Backbone as CSV, one residue per row, in Angstrom:
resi,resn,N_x,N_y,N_z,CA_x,CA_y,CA_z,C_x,C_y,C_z
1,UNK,0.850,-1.194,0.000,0.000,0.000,0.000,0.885,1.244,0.000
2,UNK,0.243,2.082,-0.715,1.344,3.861,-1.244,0.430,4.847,-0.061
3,UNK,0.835,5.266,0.046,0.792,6.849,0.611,1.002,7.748,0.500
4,UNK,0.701,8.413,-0.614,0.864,9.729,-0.976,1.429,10.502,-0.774
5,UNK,3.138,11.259,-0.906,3.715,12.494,-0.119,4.008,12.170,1.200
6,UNK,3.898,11.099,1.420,4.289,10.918,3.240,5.648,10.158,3.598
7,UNK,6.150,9.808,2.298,7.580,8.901,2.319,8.488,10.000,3.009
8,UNK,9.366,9.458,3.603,10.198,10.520,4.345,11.770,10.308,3.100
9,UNK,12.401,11.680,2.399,13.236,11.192,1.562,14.333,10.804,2.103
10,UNK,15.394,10.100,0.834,16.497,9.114,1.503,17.268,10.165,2.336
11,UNK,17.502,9.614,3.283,19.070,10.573,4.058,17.952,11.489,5.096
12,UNK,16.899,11.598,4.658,16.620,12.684,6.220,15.934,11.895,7.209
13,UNK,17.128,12.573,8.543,16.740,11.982,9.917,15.156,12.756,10.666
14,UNK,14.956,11.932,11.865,14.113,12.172,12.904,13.708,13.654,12.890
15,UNK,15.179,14.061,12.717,15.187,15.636,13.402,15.303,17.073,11.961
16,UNK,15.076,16.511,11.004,14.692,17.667,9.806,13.945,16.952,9.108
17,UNK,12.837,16.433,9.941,11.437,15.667,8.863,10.331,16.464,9.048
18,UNK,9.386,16.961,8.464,7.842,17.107,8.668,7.419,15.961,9.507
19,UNK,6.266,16.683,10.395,5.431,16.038,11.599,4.181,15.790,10.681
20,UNK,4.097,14.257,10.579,3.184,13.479,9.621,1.868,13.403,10.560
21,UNK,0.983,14.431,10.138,-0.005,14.105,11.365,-1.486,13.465,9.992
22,UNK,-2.054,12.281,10.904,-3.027,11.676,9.938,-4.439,12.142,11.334
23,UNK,-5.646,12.917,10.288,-6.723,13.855,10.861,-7.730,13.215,10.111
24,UNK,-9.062,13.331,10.725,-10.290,13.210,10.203,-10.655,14.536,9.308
25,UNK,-11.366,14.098,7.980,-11.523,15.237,7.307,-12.060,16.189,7.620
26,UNK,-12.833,16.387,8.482,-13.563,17.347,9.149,-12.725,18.611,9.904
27,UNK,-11.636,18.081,9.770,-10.644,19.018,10.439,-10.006,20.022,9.789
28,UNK,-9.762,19.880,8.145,-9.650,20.370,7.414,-9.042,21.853,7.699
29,UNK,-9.890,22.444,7.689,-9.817,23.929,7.527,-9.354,24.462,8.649
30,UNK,-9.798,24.205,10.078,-9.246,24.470,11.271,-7.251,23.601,11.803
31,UNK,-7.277,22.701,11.160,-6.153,22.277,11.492,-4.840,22.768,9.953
32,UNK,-5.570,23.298,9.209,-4.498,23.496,7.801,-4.230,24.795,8.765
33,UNK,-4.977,25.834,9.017,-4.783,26.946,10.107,-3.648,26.671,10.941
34,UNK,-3.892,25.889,11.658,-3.039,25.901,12.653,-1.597,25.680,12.674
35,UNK,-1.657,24.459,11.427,-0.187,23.836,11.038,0.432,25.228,10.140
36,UNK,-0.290,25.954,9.460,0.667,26.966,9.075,0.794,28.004,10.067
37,UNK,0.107,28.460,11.059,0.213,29.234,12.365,1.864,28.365,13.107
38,UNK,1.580,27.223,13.027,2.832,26.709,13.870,3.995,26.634,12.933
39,UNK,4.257,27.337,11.792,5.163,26.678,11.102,5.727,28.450,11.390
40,UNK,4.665,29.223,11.465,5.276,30.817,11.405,5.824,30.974,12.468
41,UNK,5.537,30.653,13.711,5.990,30.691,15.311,7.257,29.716,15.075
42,UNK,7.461,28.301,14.830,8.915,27.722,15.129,9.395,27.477,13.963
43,UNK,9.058,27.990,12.223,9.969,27.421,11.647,9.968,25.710,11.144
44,UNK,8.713,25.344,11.608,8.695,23.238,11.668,7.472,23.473,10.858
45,UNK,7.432,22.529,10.181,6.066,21.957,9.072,5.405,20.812,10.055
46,UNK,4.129,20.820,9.370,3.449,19.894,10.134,2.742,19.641,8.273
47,UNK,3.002,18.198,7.935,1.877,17.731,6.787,0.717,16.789,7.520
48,UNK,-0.667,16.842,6.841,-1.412,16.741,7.499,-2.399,15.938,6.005
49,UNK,-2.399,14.859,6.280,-3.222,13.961,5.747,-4.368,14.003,5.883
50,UNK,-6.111,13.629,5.136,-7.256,13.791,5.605,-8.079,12.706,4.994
51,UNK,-8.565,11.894,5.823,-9.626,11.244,5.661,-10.801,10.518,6.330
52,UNK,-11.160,9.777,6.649,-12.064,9.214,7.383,-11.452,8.747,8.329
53,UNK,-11.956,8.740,9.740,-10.932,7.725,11.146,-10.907,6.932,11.012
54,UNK,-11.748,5.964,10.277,-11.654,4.522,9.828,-10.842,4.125,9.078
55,UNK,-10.282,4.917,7.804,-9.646,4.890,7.098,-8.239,5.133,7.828
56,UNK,-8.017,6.410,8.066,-6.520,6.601,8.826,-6.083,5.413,9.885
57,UNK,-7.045,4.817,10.424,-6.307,4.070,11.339,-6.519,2.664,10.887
58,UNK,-7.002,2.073,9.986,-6.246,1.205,9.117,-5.314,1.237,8.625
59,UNK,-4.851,2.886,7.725,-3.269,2.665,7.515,-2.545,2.533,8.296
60,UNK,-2.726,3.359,9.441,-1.640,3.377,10.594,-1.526,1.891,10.602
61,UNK,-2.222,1.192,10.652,-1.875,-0.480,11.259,-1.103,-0.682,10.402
62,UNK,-1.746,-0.860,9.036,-0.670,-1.135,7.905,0.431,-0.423,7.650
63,UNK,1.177,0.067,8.764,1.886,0.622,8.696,2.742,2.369,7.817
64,UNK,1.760,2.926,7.775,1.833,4.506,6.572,2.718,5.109,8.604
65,UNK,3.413,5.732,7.629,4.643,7.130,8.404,3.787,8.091,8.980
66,UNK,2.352,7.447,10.342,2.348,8.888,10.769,2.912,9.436,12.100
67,UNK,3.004,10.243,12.550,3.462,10.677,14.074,2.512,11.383,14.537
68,UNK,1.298,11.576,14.204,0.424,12.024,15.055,-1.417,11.540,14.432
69,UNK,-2.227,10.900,15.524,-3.482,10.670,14.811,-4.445,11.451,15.466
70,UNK,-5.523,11.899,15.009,-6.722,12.881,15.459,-8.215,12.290,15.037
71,UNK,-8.210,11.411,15.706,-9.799,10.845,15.277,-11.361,11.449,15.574
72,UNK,-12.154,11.298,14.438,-13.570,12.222,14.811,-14.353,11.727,15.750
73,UNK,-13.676,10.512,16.447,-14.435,9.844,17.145,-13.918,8.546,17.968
74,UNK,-14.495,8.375,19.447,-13.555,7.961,20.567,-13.332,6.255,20.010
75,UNK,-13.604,5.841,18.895,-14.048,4.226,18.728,-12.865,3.753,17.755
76,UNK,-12.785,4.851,17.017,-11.071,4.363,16.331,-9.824,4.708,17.445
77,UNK,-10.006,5.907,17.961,-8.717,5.639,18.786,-8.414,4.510,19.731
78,UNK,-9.709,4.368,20.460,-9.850,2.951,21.505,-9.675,1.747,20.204
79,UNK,-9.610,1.630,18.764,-8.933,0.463,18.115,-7.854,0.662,17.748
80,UNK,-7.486,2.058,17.964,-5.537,2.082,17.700,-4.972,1.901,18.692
81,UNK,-6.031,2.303,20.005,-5.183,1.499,21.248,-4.740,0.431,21.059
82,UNK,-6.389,-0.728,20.936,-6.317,-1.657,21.108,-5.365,-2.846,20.064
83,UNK,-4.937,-2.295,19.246,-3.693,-2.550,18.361,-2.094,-1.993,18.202
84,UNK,-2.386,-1.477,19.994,-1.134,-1.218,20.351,-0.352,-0.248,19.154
85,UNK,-1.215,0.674,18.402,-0.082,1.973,17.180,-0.229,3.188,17.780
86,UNK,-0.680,3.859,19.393,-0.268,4.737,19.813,0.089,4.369,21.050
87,UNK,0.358,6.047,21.335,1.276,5.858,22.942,0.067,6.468,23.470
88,UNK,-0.801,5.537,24.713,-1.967,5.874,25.329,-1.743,7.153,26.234
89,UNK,-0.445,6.992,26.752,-0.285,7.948,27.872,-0.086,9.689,26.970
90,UNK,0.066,9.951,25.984,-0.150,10.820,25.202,-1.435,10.919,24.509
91,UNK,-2.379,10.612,24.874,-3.549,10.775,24.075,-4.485,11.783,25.165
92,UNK,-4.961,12.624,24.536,-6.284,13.486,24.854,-7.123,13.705,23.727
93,UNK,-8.697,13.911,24.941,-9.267,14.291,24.685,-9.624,15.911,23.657
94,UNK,-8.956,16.168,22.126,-8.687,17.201,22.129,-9.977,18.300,22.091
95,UNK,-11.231,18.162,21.019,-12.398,18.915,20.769,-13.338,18.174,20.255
96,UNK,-14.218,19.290,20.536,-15.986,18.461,20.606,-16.506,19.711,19.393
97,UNK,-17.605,18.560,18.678,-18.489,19.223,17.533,-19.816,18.963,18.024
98,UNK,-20.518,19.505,16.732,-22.366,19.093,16.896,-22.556,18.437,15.255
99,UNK,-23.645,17.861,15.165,-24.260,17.394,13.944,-25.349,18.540,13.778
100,UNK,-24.863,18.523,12.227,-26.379,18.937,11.924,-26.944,18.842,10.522
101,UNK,-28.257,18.824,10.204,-28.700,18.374,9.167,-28.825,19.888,8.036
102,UNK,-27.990,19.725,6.883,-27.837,20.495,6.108,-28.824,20.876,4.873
103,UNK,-28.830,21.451,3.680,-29.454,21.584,2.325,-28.924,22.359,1.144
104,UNK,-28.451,22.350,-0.116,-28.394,23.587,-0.813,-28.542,24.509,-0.510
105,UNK,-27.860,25.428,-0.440,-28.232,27.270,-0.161,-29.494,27.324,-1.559
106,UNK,-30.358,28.428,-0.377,-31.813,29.037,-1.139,-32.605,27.692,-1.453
107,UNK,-32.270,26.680,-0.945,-33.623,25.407,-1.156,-34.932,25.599,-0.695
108,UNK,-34.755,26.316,0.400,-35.952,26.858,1.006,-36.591,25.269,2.050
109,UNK,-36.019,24.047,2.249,-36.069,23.221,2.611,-36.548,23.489,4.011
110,UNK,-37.559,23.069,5.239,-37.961,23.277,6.673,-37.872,22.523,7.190
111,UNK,-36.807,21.523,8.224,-36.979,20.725,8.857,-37.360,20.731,9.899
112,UNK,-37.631,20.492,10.872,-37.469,20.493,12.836,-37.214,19.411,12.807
113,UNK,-35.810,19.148,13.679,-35.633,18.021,13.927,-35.909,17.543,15.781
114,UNK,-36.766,17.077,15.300,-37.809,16.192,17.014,-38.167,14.963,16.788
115,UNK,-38.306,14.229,18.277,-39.026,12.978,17.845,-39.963,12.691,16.991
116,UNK,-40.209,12.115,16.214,-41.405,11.713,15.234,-40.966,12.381,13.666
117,UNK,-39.290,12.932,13.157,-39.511,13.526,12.450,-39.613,12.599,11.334
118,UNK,-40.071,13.076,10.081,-40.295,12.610,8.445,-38.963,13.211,7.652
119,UNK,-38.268,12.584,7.559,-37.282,13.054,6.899,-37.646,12.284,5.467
120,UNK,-38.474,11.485,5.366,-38.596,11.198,4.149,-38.914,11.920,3.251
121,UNK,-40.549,12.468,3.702,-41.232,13.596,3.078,-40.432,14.485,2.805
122,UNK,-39.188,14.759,3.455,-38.776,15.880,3.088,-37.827,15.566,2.020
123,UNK,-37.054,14.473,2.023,-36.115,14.072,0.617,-37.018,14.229,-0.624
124,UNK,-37.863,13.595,-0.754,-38.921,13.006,-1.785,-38.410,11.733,-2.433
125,UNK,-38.083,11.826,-3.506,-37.524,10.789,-4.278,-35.689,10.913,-4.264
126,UNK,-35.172,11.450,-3.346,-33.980,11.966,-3.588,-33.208,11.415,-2.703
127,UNK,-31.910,11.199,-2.214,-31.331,10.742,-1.113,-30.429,11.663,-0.237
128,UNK,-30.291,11.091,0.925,-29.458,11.798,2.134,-28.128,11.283,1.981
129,UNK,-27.597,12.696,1.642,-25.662,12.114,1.966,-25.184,12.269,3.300
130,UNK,-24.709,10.712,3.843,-23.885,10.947,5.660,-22.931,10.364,4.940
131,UNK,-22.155,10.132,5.918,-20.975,9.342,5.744,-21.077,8.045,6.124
132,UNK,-20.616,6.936,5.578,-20.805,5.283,6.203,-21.411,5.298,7.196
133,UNK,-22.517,4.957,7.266,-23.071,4.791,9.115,-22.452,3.527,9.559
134,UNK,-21.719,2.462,9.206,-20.956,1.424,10.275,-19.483,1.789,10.366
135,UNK,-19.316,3.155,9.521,-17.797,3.463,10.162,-17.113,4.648,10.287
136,UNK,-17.720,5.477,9.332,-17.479,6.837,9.353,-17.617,7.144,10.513
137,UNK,-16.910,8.226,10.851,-18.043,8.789,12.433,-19.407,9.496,12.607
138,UNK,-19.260,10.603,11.412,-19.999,11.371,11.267,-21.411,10.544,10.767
139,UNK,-20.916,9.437,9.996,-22.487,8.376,9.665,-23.016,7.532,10.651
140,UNK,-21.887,7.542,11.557,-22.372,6.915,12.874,-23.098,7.351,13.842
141,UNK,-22.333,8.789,13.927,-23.670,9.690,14.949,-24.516,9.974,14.143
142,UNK,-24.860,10.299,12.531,-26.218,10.575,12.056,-27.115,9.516,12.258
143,UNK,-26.824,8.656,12.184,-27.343,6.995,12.415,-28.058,7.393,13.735
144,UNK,-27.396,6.926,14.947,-27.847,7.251,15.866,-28.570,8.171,16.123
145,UNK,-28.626,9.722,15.286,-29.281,10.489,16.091,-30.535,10.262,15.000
146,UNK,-31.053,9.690,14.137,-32.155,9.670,12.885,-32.968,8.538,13.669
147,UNK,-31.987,7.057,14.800,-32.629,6.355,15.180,-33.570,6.666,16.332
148,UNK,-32.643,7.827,17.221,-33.189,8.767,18.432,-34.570,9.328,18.208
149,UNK,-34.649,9.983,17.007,-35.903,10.799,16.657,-37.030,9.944,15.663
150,UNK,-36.904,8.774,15.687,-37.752,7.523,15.068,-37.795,7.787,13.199
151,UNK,-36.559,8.187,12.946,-36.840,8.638,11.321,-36.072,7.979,10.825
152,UNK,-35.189,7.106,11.339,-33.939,6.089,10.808,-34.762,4.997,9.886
153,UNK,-35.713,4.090,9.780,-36.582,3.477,9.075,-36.843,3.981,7.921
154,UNK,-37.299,5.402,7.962,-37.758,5.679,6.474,-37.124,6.095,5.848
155,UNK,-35.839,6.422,6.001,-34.540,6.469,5.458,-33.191,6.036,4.994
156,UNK,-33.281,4.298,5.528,-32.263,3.604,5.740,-32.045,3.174,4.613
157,UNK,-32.943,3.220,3.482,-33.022,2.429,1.667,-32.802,3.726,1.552
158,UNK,-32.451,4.679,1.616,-32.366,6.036,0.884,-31.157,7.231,1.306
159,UNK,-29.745,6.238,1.172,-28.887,7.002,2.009,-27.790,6.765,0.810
160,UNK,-26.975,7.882,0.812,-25.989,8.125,-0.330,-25.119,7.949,0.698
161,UNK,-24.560,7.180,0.792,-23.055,6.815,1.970,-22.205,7.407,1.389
162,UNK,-21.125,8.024,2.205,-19.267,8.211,1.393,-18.737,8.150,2.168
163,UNK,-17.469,7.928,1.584,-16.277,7.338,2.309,-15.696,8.511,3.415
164,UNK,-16.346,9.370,3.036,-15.510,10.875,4.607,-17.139,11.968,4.945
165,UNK,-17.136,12.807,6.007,-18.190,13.480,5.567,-17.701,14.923,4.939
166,UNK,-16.508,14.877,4.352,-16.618,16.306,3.629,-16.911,15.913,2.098
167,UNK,-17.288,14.348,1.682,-17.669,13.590,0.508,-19.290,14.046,0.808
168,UNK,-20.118,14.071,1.810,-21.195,14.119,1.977,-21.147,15.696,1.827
169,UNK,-20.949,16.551,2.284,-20.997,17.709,2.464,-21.252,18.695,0.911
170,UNK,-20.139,18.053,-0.094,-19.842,17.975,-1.265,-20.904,17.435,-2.171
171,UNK,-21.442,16.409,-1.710,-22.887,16.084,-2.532,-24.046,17.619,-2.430
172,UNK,-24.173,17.354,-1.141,-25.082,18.331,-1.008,-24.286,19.933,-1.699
173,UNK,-23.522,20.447,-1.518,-23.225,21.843,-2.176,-23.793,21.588,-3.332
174,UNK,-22.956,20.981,-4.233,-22.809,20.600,-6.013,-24.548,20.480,-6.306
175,UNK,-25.847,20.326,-5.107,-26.821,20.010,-5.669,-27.019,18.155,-5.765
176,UNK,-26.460,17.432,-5.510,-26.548,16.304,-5.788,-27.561,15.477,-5.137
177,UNK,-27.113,15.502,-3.791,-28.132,15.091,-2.675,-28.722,16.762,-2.096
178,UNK,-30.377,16.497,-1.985,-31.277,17.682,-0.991,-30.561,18.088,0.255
179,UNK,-30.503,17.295,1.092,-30.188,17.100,2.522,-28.839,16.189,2.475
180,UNK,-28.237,16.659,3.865,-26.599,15.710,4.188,-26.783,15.727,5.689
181,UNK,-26.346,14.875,6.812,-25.886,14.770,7.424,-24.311,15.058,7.624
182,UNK,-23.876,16.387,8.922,-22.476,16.772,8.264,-21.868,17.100,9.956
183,UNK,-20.885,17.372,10.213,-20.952,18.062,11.566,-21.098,20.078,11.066
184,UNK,-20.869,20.922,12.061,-21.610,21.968,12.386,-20.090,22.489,11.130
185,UNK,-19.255,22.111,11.518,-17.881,22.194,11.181,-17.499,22.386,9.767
186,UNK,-18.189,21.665,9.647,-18.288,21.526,7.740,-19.023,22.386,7.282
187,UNK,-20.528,22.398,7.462,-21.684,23.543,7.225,-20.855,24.905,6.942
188,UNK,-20.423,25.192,7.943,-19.985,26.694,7.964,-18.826,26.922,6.930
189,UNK,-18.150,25.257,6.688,-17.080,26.110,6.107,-17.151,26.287,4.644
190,UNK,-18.301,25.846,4.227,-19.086,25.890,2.613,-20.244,26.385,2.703
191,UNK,-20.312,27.946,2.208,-21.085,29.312,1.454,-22.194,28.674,0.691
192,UNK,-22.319,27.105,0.006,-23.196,26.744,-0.938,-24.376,25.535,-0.192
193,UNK,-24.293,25.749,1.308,-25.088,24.721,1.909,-25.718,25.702,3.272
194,UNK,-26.364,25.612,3.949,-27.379,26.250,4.888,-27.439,25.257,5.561
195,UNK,-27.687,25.245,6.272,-28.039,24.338,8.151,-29.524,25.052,8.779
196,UNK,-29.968,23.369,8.223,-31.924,23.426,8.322,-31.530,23.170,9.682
197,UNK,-30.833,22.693,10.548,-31.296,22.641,11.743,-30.253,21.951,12.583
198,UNK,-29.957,21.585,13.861,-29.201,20.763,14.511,-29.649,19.444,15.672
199,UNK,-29.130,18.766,15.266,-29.712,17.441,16.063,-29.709,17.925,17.372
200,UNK,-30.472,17.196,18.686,-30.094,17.600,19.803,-29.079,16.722,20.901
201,UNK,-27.888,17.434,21.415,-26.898,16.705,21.878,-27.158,15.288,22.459
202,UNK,-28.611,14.834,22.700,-28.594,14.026,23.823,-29.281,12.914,22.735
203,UNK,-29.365,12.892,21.619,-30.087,12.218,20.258,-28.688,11.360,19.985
204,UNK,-27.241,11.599,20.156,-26.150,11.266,19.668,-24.937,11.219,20.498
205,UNK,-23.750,9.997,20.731,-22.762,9.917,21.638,-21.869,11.403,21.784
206,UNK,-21.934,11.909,22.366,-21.161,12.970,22.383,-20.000,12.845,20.987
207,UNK,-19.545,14.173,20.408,-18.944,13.623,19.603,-17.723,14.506,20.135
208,UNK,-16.403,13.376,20.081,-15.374,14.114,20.457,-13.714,13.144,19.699
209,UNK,-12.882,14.578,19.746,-12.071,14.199,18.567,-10.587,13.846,19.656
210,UNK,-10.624,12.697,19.735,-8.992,12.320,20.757,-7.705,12.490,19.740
211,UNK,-6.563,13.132,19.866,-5.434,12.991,19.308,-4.160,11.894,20.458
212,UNK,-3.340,11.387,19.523,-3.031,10.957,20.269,-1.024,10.868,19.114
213,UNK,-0.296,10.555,20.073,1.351,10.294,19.172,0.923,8.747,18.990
214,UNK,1.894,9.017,17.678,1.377,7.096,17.330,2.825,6.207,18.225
215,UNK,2.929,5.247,17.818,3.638,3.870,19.156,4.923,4.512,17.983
216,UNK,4.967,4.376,17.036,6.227,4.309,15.977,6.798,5.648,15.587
217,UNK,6.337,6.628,16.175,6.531,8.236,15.832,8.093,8.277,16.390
218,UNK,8.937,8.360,15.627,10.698,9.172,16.105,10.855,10.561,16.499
219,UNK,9.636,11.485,15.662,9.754,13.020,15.030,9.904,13.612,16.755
220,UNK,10.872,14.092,16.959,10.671,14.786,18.735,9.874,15.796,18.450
221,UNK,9.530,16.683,17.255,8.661,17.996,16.684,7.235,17.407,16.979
222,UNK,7.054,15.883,17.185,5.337,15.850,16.916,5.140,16.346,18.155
223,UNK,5.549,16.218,19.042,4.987,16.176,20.488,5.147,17.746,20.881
224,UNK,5.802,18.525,20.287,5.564,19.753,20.728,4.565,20.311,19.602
225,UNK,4.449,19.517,18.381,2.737,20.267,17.477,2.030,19.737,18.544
226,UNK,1.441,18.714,18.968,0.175,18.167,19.901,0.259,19.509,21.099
227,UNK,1.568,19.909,21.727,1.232,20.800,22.821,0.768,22.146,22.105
228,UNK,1.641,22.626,20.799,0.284,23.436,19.974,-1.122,23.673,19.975
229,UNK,-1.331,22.378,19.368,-2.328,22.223,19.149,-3.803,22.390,20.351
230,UNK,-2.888,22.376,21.660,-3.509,22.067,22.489,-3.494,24.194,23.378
231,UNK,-2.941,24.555,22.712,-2.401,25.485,23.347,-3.329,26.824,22.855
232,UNK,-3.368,28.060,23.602,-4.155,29.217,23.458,-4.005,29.475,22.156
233,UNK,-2.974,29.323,21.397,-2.449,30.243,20.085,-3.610,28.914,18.962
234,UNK,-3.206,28.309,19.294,-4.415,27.282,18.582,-6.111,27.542,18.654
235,UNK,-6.322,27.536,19.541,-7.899,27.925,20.143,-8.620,28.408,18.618
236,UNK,-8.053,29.752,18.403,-9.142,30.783,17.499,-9.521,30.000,16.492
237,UNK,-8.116,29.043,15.740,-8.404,28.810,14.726,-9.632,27.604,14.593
238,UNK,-9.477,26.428,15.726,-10.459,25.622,15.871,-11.934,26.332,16.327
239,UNK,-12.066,27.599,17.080,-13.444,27.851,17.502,-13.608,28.652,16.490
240,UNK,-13.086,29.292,15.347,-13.461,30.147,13.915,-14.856,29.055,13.202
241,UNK,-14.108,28.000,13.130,-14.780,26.211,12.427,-15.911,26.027,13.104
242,UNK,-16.126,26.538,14.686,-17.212,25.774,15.681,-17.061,24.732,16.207
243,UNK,-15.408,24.430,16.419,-15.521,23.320,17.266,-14.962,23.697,18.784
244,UNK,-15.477,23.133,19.546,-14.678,23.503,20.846,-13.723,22.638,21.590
245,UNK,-13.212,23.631,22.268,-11.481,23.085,22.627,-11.916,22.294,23.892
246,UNK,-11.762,20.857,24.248,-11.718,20.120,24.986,-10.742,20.192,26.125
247,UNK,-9.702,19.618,25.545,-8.005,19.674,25.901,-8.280,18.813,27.231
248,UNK,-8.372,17.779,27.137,-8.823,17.066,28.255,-7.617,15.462,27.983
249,UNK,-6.942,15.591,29.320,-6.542,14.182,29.183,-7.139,13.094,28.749
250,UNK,-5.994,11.702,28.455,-7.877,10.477,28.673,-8.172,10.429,27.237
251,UNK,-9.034,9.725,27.973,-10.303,9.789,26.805,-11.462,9.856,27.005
């Protein structure tokens, strides 16, 4: 298996490499921020891979060069534990999002999302883009929170799955799919989608994003991006996105 740009070239050591950090796509925009914020303060690159937590931490097993992982959700990191590819005692709790159910800008689309809702009626003949509901994260808490409000049934034959939710997010802009399941995170950061509404926190597992150094990381630079990352000068750029700063040991 290849990895894209992440080969470290011949002859460079530990200590003049980029900090290979592998992120859930959702992070996108708030963490490209930050890694160039930290590159202006010390001078160090941080490259930053993006895809689904499911995805990233399969490569990690299969071994891809990262030194730092950031999952959208507590169920891949507890399986990179449990496959022994990070260092537990470096892992926190870093930030927390919300879900919410999106549409084309100017659709004019009305949801409320409450128990008993019809999300069918409201697709029509059309489908909902989430992300994988058995692995994505973001399809996992839409899952859950569609099952919370009794609308998961009339929707479950009528779901445009993708492999990340900024793939879902992307349906819905372009017009493709009516409605997406997305976090709050995404919504905002695309001008061509509106947010009909937001699930309610207690409909869905809390959603929270653990970073953690992986077991095989050499880079001594990752561990001072994670205290970055974790740090005041970081903050703006993650609460600009709407996510909030956790910074919590653990998990």
């Amino acid at each position: 298996m290849v990895w894209a740009s992440l080969a470290v070239p011949g002859g460079a050591s530990a200590q003049n490499r980029d900090v290979v950090v592998f992120a859930a796509a959702s992070l996108k925009n708030a963490l490209d921020d930050a890694a160039a914020a930290w590159m202006r303060d010390s001078g160090r690159r941080a490259v930053v891979s993006y895809a689904a937590s499911n995805a990233l931490a399969r490569q990690i097993e299969a071994g891809a060069p990262a030194d730092i992982f950031v999952s959208a959700d507590l169920d891949w990191m507890d399986y990179a534990v449990s496959k022994g590819l990070i260092r537990p005692e470096s892992r926190v709790s870093l930030l927390g999002n919300s879900l919410v159910l999106i549409a084309s800008k100017g659709s004019g689309v009305q949801v409320e999302l409450k128990p008993g809702l019809d999300l069918a009626a409201a697709l029509g003949s059309n489908r909902l883009a989430m992300g994988h509901v058995n692995a994505v994260p973001a399809g996992k808490y839409g899952k859950a929170a569609l099952e919370h409000l009794g609308a998961w049934a009339g929707v479950k034959d009528r779901i445009a799955q993708t492999e990340n939710v900024r793939a879902a997010l992307l349906l819905v802009s372009r017009g493709e799919a009516p409605l997406g399941i997305v976090y709050k995170t995404d919504a905002v950061s695309d001008a061509n989608v509106t947010i009909v509404g937001a699930f309610p926190e207690g409909s869905h597992p809390a959603i929270v994003y653990p970073a953690a150094l992986t077991r095989d990381s050499t880079n001594p630079d990752a561990a001072q991006f994670m205290a970055f990352l974790r740090s005041d000068k970081a903050r703006p750029f993650f609460e600009k996105q709407g996510f909030t700063l956790l910074n919590k040991a653990g998990s």
